[in-house]
Coordinates of C-alpha atoms and ligand atoms in Angstrom, one line a residue:
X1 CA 10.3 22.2 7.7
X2 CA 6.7 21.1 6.7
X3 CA 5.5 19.4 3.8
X4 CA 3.8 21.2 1.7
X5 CA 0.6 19.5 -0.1
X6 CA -1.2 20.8 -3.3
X7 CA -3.3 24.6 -2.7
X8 CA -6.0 23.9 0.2
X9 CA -4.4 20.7 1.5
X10 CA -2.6 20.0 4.9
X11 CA -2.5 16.4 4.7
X12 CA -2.8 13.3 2.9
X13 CA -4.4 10.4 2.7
X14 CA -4.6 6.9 1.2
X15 CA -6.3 3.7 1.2
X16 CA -4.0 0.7 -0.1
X17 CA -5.6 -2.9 -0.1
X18 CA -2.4 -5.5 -0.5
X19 CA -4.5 -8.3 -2.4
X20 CA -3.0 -11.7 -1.2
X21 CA -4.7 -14.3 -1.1
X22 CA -3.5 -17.6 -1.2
X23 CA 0.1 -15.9 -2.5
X24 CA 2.0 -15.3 0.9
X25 CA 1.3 -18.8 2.3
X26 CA 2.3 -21.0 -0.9
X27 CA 5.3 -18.8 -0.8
X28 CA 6.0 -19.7 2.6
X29 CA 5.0 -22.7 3.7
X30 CA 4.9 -24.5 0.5
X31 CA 4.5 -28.0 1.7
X32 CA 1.5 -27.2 4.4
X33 CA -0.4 -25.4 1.5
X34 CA -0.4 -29.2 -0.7
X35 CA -2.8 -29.8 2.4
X36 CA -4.2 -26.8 4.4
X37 CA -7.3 -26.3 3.0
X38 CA -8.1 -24.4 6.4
X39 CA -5.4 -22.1 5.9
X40 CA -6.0 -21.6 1.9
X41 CA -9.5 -21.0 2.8
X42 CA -9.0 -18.3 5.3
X43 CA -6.9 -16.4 2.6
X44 CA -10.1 -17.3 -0.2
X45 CA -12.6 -15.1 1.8
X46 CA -10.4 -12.2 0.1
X47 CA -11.4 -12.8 -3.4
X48 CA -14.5 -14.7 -2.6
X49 CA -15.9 -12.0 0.0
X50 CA -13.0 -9.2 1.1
X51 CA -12.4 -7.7 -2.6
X52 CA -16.3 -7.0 -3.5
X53 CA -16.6 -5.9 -0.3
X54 CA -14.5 -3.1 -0.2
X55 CA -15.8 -2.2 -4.1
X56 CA -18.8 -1.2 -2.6
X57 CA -17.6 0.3 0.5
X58 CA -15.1 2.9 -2.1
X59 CA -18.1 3.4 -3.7
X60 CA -20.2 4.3 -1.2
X61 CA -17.5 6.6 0.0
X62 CA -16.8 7.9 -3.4
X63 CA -12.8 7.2 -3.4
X64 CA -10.0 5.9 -5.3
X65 CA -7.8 3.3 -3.9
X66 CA -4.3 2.0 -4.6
X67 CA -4.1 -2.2 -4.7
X68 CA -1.5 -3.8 -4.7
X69 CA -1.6 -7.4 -6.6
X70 CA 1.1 -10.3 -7.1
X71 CA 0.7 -12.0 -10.2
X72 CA -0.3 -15.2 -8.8
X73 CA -3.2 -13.8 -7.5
X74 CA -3.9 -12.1 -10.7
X75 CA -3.7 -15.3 -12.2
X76 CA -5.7 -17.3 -10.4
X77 CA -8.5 -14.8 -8.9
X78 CA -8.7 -12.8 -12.2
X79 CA -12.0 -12.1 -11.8
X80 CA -11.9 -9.1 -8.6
X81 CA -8.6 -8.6 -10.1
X82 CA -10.5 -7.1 -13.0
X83 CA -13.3 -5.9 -11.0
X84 CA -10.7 -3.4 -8.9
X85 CA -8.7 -2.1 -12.4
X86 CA -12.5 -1.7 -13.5
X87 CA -14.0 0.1 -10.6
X88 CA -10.9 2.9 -11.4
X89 CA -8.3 1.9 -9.1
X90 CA -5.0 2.1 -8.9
X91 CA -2.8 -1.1 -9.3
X92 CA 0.5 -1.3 -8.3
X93 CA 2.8 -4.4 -8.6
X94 CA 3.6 -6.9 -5.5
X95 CA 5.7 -9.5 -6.2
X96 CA 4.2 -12.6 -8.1
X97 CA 3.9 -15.2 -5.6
X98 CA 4.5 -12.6 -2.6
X99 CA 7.9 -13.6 -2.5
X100 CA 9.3 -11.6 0.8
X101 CA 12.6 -10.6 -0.9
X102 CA 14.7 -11.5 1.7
X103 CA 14.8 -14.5 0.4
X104 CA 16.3 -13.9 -2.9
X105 CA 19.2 -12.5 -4.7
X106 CA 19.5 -9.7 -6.8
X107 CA 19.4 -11.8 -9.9
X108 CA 16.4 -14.0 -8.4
X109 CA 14.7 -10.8 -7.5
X110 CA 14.9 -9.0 -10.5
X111 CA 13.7 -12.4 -12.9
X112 CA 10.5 -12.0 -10.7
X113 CA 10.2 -8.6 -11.3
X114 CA 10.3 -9.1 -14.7
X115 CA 7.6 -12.2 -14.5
X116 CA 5.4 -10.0 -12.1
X117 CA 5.2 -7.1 -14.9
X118 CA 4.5 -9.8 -17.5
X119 CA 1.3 -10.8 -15.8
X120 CA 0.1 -7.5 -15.0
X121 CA 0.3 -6.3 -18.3
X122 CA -1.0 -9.3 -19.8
X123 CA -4.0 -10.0 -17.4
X124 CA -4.7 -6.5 -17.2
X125 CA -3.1 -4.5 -19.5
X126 CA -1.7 -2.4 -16.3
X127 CA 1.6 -1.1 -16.5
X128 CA 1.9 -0.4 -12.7
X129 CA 4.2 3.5 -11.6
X130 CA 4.3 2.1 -8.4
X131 CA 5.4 -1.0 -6.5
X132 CA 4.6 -2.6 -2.8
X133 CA 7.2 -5.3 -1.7
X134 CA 5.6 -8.4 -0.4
X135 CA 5.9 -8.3 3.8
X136 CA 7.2 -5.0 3.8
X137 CA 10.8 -6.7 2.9
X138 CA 13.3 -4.9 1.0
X139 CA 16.7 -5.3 0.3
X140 CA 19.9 -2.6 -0.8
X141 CA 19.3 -3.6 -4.5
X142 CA 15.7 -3.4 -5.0
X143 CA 15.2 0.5 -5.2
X144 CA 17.9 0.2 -8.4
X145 CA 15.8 -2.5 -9.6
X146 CA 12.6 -0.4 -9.5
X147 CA 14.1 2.1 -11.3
X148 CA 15.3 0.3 -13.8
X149 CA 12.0 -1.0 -14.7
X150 CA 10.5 2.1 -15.3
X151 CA 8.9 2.6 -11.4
X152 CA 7.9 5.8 -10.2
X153 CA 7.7 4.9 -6.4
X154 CA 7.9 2.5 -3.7
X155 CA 5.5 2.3 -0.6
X156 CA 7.3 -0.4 1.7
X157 CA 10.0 1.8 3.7
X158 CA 9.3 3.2 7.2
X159 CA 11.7 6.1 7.1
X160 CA 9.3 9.3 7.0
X161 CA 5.9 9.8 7.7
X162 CA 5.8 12.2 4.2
X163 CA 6.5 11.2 0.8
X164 CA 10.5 11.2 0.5
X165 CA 13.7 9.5 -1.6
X166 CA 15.6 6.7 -1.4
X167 CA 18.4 6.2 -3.7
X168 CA 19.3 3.8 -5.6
X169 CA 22.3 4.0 -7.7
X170 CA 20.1 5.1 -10.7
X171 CA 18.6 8.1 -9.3
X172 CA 16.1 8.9 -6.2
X173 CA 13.2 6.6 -6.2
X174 CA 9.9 8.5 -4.7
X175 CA 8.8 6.6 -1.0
X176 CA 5.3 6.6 -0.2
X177 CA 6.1 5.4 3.4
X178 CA 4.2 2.9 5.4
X179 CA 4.3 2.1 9.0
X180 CA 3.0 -0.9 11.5
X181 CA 0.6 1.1 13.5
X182 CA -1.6 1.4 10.0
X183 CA -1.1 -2.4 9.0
X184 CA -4.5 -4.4 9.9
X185 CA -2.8 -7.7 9.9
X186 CA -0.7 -7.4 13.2
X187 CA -4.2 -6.1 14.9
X188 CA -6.7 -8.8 13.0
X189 CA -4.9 -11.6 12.4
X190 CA -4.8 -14.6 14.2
X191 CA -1.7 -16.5 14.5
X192 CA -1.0 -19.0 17.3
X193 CA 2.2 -18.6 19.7
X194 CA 2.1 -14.6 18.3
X195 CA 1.4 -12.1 21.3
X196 CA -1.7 -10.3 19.3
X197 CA -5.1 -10.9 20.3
X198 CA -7.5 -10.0 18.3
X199 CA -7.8 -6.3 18.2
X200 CA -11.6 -4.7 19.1
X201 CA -12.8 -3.0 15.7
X202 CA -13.6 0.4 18.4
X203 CA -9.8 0.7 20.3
X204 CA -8.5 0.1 16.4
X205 CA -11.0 3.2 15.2
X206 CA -9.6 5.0 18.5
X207 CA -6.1 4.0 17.9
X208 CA -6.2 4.9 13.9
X209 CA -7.8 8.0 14.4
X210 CA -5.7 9.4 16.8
X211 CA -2.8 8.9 14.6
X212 CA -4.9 10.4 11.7
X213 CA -5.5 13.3 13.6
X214 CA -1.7 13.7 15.0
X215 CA -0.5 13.6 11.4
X216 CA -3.1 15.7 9.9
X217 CA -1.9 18.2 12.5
X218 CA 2.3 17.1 11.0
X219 CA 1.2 17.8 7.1
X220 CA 1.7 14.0 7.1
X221 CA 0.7 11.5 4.8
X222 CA -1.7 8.9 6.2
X223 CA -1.3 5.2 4.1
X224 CA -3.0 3.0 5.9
X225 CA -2.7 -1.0 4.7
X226 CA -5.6 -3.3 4.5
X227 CA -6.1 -6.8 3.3
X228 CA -9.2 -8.2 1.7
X229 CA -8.8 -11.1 3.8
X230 CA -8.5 -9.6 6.9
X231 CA -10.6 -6.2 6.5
X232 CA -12.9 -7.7 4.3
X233 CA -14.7 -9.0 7.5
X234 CA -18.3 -7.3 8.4
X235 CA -17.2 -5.3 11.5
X236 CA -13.9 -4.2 10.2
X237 CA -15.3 -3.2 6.7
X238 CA -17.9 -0.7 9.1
X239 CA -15.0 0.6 11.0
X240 CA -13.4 1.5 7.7
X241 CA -16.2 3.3 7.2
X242 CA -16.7 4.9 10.4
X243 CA -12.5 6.2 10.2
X244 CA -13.6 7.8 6.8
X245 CA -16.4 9.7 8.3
X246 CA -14.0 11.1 11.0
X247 CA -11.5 12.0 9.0
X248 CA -14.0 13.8 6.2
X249 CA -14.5 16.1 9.7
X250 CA -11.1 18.0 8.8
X251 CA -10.3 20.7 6.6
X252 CA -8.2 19.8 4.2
X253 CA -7.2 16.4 3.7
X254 CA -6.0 15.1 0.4
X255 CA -8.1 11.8 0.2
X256 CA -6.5 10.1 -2.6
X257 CA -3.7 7.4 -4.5
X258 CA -0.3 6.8 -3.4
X259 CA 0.5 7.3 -7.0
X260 CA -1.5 10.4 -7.1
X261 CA 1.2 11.3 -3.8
X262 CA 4.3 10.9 -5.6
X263 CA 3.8 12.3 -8.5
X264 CA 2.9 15.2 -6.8
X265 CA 6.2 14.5 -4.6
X266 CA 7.9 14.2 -8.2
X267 CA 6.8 17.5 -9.0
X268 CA 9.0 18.8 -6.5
X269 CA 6.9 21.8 -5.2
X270 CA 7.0 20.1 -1.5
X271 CA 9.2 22.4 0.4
X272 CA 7.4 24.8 2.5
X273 CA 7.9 28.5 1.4
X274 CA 6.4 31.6 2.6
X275 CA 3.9 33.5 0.5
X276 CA 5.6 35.8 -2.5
X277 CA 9.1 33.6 -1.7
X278 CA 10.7 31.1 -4.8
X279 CA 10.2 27.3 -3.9
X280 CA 13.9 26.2 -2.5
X281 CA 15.1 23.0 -3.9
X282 CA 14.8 19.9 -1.7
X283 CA 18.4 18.9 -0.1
X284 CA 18.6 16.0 -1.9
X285 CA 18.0 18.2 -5.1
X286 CA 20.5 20.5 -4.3
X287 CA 23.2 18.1 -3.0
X288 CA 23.0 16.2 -6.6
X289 CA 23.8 19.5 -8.4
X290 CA 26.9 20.0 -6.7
Ligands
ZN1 ZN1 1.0 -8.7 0.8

């Protein structure tokens, strides 16, 4: 069965940013971060450069975005942190130093769940309804943990290409999926030893349109996952541009927030139905009431 988008819409789709920085590395490799100031200034060009970058590009383009911030970088790059809530963004939560959650344990989790929220609200008075887990890491617990601080959604899961539910424990928590193929980093980023080159901004335009345009054709939902650091570079922040103006080609795509998708998912009107007939329940719906 098809998803079914709001009246005049056949597909969705969203720009996220995942605002880093520094956050990821001191996470990781504490001990190289005392002394990499080559590596901490590859991640700088995101607030420095990356962030105002993409500002102006939305604006140009005349769209809302959904960023995702850990409270570290909040902390200490304030400044574009304000500048995106300001500009009318969405901000969801994303860890505090982007720990990948694999690493902890329920309890360890949680406690930075808790900090993360703290700084949001305090820094920019943003209680976030959605929440994107640090390297795409999630563990059993963390959908229960979501819910029970008050998130609407997740978008870290790979399980659908439309919005959908995961449970956990405490009722279904809305998925705004991801998926590799729309991840900049594995195509821009350089890492030694890894098997990526780096990818030519035109075969990534080719490669990201042709999924647009195979989704759009599914009802799908099309998140695709930038980072200031990485996209905020000249020729990338163009072919953002570029994939925009292709896409704007087709009738009837939703540009617009993941939050904005699962609320409209929450709504619960998503089930395809033929004109005159009663929306069905969805079969998680229906399976809770039995
Ligand atoms: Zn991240």
């Amino acid at each position: 069965m098809r998803y079914r988008w709001p009246a005049g819409k056949q597909s969705a789709v969203v720009l996220s940013f995942d605002f880093d920085a520094e956050s990821g590395f001191l996470f990781r490799e504490p001990e190289k971060a005392k002394r990499s100031l080559g590596d901490l200034e590859e991640r700088r060009f995101g607030p420095r450069v990356g962030v105002d970058r993409i500002l102006r590009l939305l604006d140009r383009l005349k769209l809302r975005a959904s960023f995702y911030i850990p409270g570290w970088t909040v902390e200490n790059h304030l400044a574009p942190s304000q500048r995106i809530r300001d500009a009318g963004h969405e901000i969801g939560a994303h860890g505090n130093m982007h720990e990948a959650v694999g690493f902890l344990d329920a309890a360890q989790e949680e406690a930075i769940m808790v900090q993360q929220l703290a700084i949001l609200r305090d820094h920019l008075g943003v209680k976030p309804t959605g929440y994107r887990s640090p390297s795409w890491d999630v563990n059993i617990w963390t959908p229960g943990i979501l819910k029970r601080h008050g998130f609407l959604y997740d978008s870290s899961l790979m399980g659908n290409d439309v919005p959908y539910e995961v449970d956990s424990g405490v009722g279904p928590l809305v998925e705004v999926p991801v998926q590799w193929l729309l991840d900049d980093a594995p195509l821009f980023r350089h890492v030694y030893g890894s098997s990526n080159g780096i990818a030519d901004p035109g075969r990534v335009l080719q490669m990201w349109s042709k999924e647009f345009a195979a989704m759009h054709a599914e009802n799908g939902c099309f998140v695709l996952t930038c980072h200031p650091f990485v996209s905020g570079r000249a020729s990338r922040i163009a072919l953002l541009e570029e994939l925009v103006a292709y896409m704007r080609k087709f009738r009837g795509v939703w540009f617009t927030t993941c939050e904005e998708v699962a609320r409209w998912h929450a709504e619960g009107k998503t089930a395809a139905t033929t004109r005159g007939e009663k929306s069905p329940r969805r079969p998680g719906a229906a399976k809770r009431r039995r």
